[in-house]
Coordinates of N, CA, C and O in Angstrom, one line a residue:
X1 N 30.7 46.4 25.9 CA 29.2 46.6 26.9 C 27.9 46.7 25.5 O 28.1 47.2 25.0
X2 N 26.9 45.9 25.1 CA 25.7 46.3 24.1 C 25.1 46.8 24.5 O 24.4 45.7 25.7
X3 N 24.9 48.2 24.6 CA 23.1 48.5 25.0 C 21.6 48.2 24.6 O 22.2 48.3 23.2
X4 N 21.0 47.1 24.5 CA 19.4 47.4 23.7 C 18.8 48.2 24.7 O 18.3 48.0 25.8
X5 N 17.7 48.0 23.6 CA 16.5 48.8 24.1 C 15.1 47.7 23.3 O 15.4 46.7 23.0
X6 N 14.2 48.0 24.4 CA 13.2 47.8 24.4 C 12.5 48.4 23.1 O 11.7 48.9 23.5
X7 N 11.9 47.2 22.4 CA 10.8 49.0 21.2 C 9.6 47.7 21.1 O 9.3 45.9 21.5
X8 N 8.1 48.3 21.0 CA 7.4 47.6 20.8 C 6.4 47.4 18.5 O 6.7 48.8 18.6
X9 N 7.0 46.8 18.1 CA 6.0 46.6 17.4 C 4.9 45.9 17.1 O 4.6 45.2 17.3
X10 N 4.0 47.3 16.6 CA 2.5 46.6 16.5 C 2.1 46.4 14.9 O 2.4 47.3 14.7
X11 N 1.2 45.7 14.6 CA 0.7 45.9 13.1 C -0.9 46.0 13.3 O -1.8 45.4 14.5
X12 N -1.3 47.4 12.7 CA -2.3 47.9 13.6 C -4.1 47.4 11.9 O -2.8 46.6 10.5
X13 N -4.5 47.2 12.8 CA -6.2 46.6 10.8 C -6.4 48.0 10.2 O -6.2 49.6 10.7
X14 N -7.6 47.6 9.8 CA -8.3 49.1 8.9 C -8.4 50.3 10.2 O -9.0 51.1 9.7
X15 N -9.5 49.5 10.8 CA -10.2 50.0 12.2 C -8.9 51.4 13.1 O -8.2 50.8 13.3
X16 N -9.7 52.2 13.6 CA -8.3 52.8 13.7 C -8.0 52.3 15.2 O -8.9 51.8 15.5
X17 N -6.8 52.7 15.3 CA -6.1 52.1 16.7 C -6.0 50.9 16.7 O -5.6 50.0 17.8
X18 N -7.0 50.1 15.7 CA -7.1 47.6 16.0 C -5.5 47.4 15.8 O -5.2 47.4 15.0
X19 N -5.3 47.0 17.0 CA -3.5 46.1 16.8 C -4.4 45.0 16.9 O -4.6 43.7 16.9
X20 N -3.2 44.0 15.5 CA -3.9 43.1 14.7 C -2.3 41.6 15.7 O -2.6 40.3 15.7
X21 N -1.5 42.4 15.7 CA -0.8 41.7 16.5 C 0.2 42.5 17.7 O 0.7 44.3 16.5
X22 N 1.0 42.5 17.2 CA 2.0 42.6 18.4 C 3.6 42.4 19.5 O 3.4 41.2 19.7
X23 N 4.6 42.3 19.4 CA 5.7 41.7 19.2 C 6.7 42.3 19.9 O 7.1 44.1 19.7
X24 N 7.9 42.6 21.1 CA 8.6 42.5 21.7 C 10.1 43.0 21.1 O 9.7 41.4 20.8
X25 N 10.9 43.3 20.8 CA 12.1 43.1 20.8 C 13.1 43.9 21.0 O 13.1 44.7 21.8
X26 N 14.4 43.5 21.5 CA 15.6 43.9 22.6 C 15.9 44.2 21.2 O 16.8 43.3 19.9
X27 N 16.6 45.3 20.6 CA 18.1 45.8 19.4 C 18.7 46.9 20.1 O 18.8 47.3 20.8
X28 N 19.8 46.8 19.1 CA 20.7 47.7 19.7 C 20.4 49.5 18.8 O 20.9 50.2 20.4
X29 N 19.4 49.7 18.5 CA 19.0 50.9 18.1 C 18.2 50.9 17.7 O 16.9 49.3 17.2
X30 N 16.8 52.0 17.2 CA 15.4 52.2 16.5 C 16.4 51.5 14.3 O 14.8 51.1 14.2
X31 N 16.5 51.9 14.4 CA 16.9 51.7 13.2 C 17.0 49.8 12.9 O 16.2 49.2 11.7
X32 N 17.1 49.7 13.8 CA 17.1 48.2 13.8 C 15.1 47.0 14.0 O 15.8 46.4 13.2
X33 N 15.0 47.8 14.4 CA 13.5 48.0 15.3 C 13.1 48.0 13.6 O 11.9 47.2 13.6
X34 N 13.4 49.0 13.1 CA 13.1 49.5 12.1 C 12.7 49.0 11.2 O 11.8 47.8 10.4
X35 N 13.5 48.0 10.8 CA 14.1 46.6 9.9 C 12.8 45.6 10.2 O 12.3 45.2 9.5
X36 N 12.7 45.4 11.5 CA 12.3 44.1 12.2 C 10.7 44.4 11.4 O 10.1 43.4 10.9
X37 N 10.4 45.8 11.7 CA 9.2 45.7 11.6 C 8.7 46.1 10.2 O 7.6 45.3 10.2
X38 N 9.5 46.3 8.6 CA 8.8 46.5 7.7 C 9.1 44.9 7.3 O 8.3 45.0 7.0
X39 N 9.9 43.9 8.2 CA 10.1 42.5 7.9 C 8.4 41.8 7.5 O 7.7 41.6 7.2
X40 N 8.0 42.2 8.5 CA 6.9 42.1 10.0 C 6.2 42.3 9.1 O 4.4 41.8 9.2
X41 N 5.4 43.7 8.2 CA 4.3 44.7 7.7 C 4.4 43.7 7.1 O 3.3 43.2 6.0
X42 N 5.1 44.1 6.2 CA 4.8 43.0 4.4 C 4.4 41.5 4.5 O 4.0 41.2 4.4
X43 N 5.6 40.8 5.5 CA 4.6 39.1 5.9 C 3.1 39.6 6.1 O 2.0 38.9 6.0
X44 N 2.3 40.1 7.0 CA 1.3 40.8 7.0 C -0.1 41.2 6.1 O -1.3 41.3 5.9
X45 N 0.9 41.6 4.6 CA 0.0 42.1 4.3 C 0.4 41.3 2.5 O -0.4 41.0 1.9
X46 N 0.7 39.9 3.1 CA 0.9 38.9 1.7 C -1.0 38.7 1.1 O -1.4 38.7 2.7
X47 N -0.4 38.4 0.4 CA -2.5 38.1 -0.4 C -2.7 36.9 -0.3 O -4.0 36.2 0.8
X48 N -2.0 35.6 0.9 CA -2.3 34.2 1.5 C -2.8 34.6 2.4 O -3.7 33.5 2.8
X49 N -2.6 34.9 3.4 CA -2.7 35.7 4.4 C -4.6 35.8 5.6 O -5.0 36.7 4.4
X50 N -4.4 35.0 6.1 CA -6.5 34.9 6.8 C -5.6 36.1 8.0 O -5.4 36.9 8.0
X51 N -7.6 36.8 7.6 CA -7.8 37.8 8.9 C -7.8 38.9 8.6 O -7.4 38.8 7.1
X52 N -7.8 40.0 9.2 CA -7.5 41.2 8.8 C -7.4 41.8 7.9 O -5.5 41.1 8.2
X53 N -7.4 43.1 7.1 CA -6.0 43.2 6.2 C -4.9 43.8 7.4 O -5.9 45.1 7.7
X54 N -3.8 44.2 7.0 CA -2.9 45.3 8.0 C -2.8 46.1 6.7 O -2.2 46.0 6.1
X55 N -3.0 48.0 7.8 CA -2.6 49.1 7.4 C -1.9 49.7 7.0 O -1.8 50.7 6.7
X56 N -1.0 49.6 9.2 CA 0.3 50.3 9.4 C 1.0 49.3 10.7 O 0.5 48.2 11.1
X57 N 1.9 49.8 10.7 CA 2.9 49.5 11.4 C 4.4 50.8 12.7 O 3.8 51.8 11.2
X58 N 3.7 50.5 13.5 CA 4.0 51.7 14.4 C 5.1 50.8 15.4 O 5.4 49.5 15.8
X59 N 6.2 51.7 15.6 CA 6.6 51.2 16.8 C 6.6 52.1 17.7 O 6.9 53.0 18.6
X60 N 6.9 51.4 18.9 CA 6.8 52.2 20.7 C 7.9 52.3 21.5 O 8.3 50.5 21.3
X61 N 8.4 52.5 21.8 CA 9.8 52.7 21.9 C 9.4 52.4 23.6 O 8.4 52.1 24.0
X62 N 10.5 52.2 24.5 CA 10.0 51.7 25.9 C 9.5 52.4 27.0 O 8.5 51.5 27.9
X63 N 9.7 53.9 26.8 CA 8.1 54.8 27.1 C 6.9 54.6 27.1 O 5.5 55.2 26.9
X64 N 6.8 53.2 25.8 CA 5.8 53.9 24.6 C 5.2 55.4 25.0 O 3.7 55.4 23.3
X65 N 6.3 56.3 23.7 CA 6.2 57.2 23.4 C 5.7 55.8 21.5 O 7.6 55.2 21.3
X66 N 5.5 57.0 20.5 CA 5.3 56.0 18.8 C 6.5 56.5 18.3 O 7.2 58.1 18.8
X67 N 8.1 55.8 18.3 CA 9.5 56.9 17.2 C 8.6 56.0 16.1 O 9.8 57.2 15.3
X68 N 8.1 55.4 15.7 CA 7.9 55.1 14.3 C 7.5 55.2 13.5 O 6.3 53.6 14.6
X69 N 6.0 54.4 12.5 CA 4.9 54.7 12.3 C 4.5 54.8 9.7 O 5.9 55.3 9.4
X70 N 4.4 53.5 9.6 CA 3.8 53.8 8.1 C 2.9 52.6 8.4 O 2.2 51.4 8.9
X71 N 2.4 53.5 6.7 CA 1.1 53.0 6.5 C 1.2 52.3 5.4 O 2.1 52.5 4.1
X72 N 0.0 51.7 4.8 CA 0.6 51.1 3.1 C 0.0 51.8 1.7 O 0.7 51.9 1.1
X73 N 0.4 52.8 2.3 CA 0.1 54.7 1.8 C 1.6 55.2 1.5 O 1.3 55.6 0.7
X74 N 1.7 54.8 2.4 CA 3.7 55.3 2.5 C 4.8 54.6 1.8 O 6.3 55.1 1.4
X75 N 3.8 53.6 1.2 CA 4.9 52.6 0.5 C 5.1 53.5 -1.1 O 4.2 53.9 -1.5
X76 N 6.0 52.9 -1.2 CA 6.2 53.3 -2.7 C 5.6 51.8 -3.4 O 6.2 51.5 -3.2
X77 N 5.5 52.2 -5.0 CA 5.0 52.0 -5.7 C 5.7 50.7 -6.9 O 7.4 50.8 -6.3

């Protein structure tokens, strides 16, 4: 039996803790959630997108604790 965990991915805006979008995913581990979060973050930062710009992405575990965070400043050039 495959055990899946629920993680919450939040795309954050330029204002302190401004949540632009939130998605819940059920994956086998944090690594799977990170892959999904980084894809969502990249999509949220495309120039054609309307609305506020995405400055960071974070993952919360099922208990609401931050398990991963990456900002636009952390990305390699």
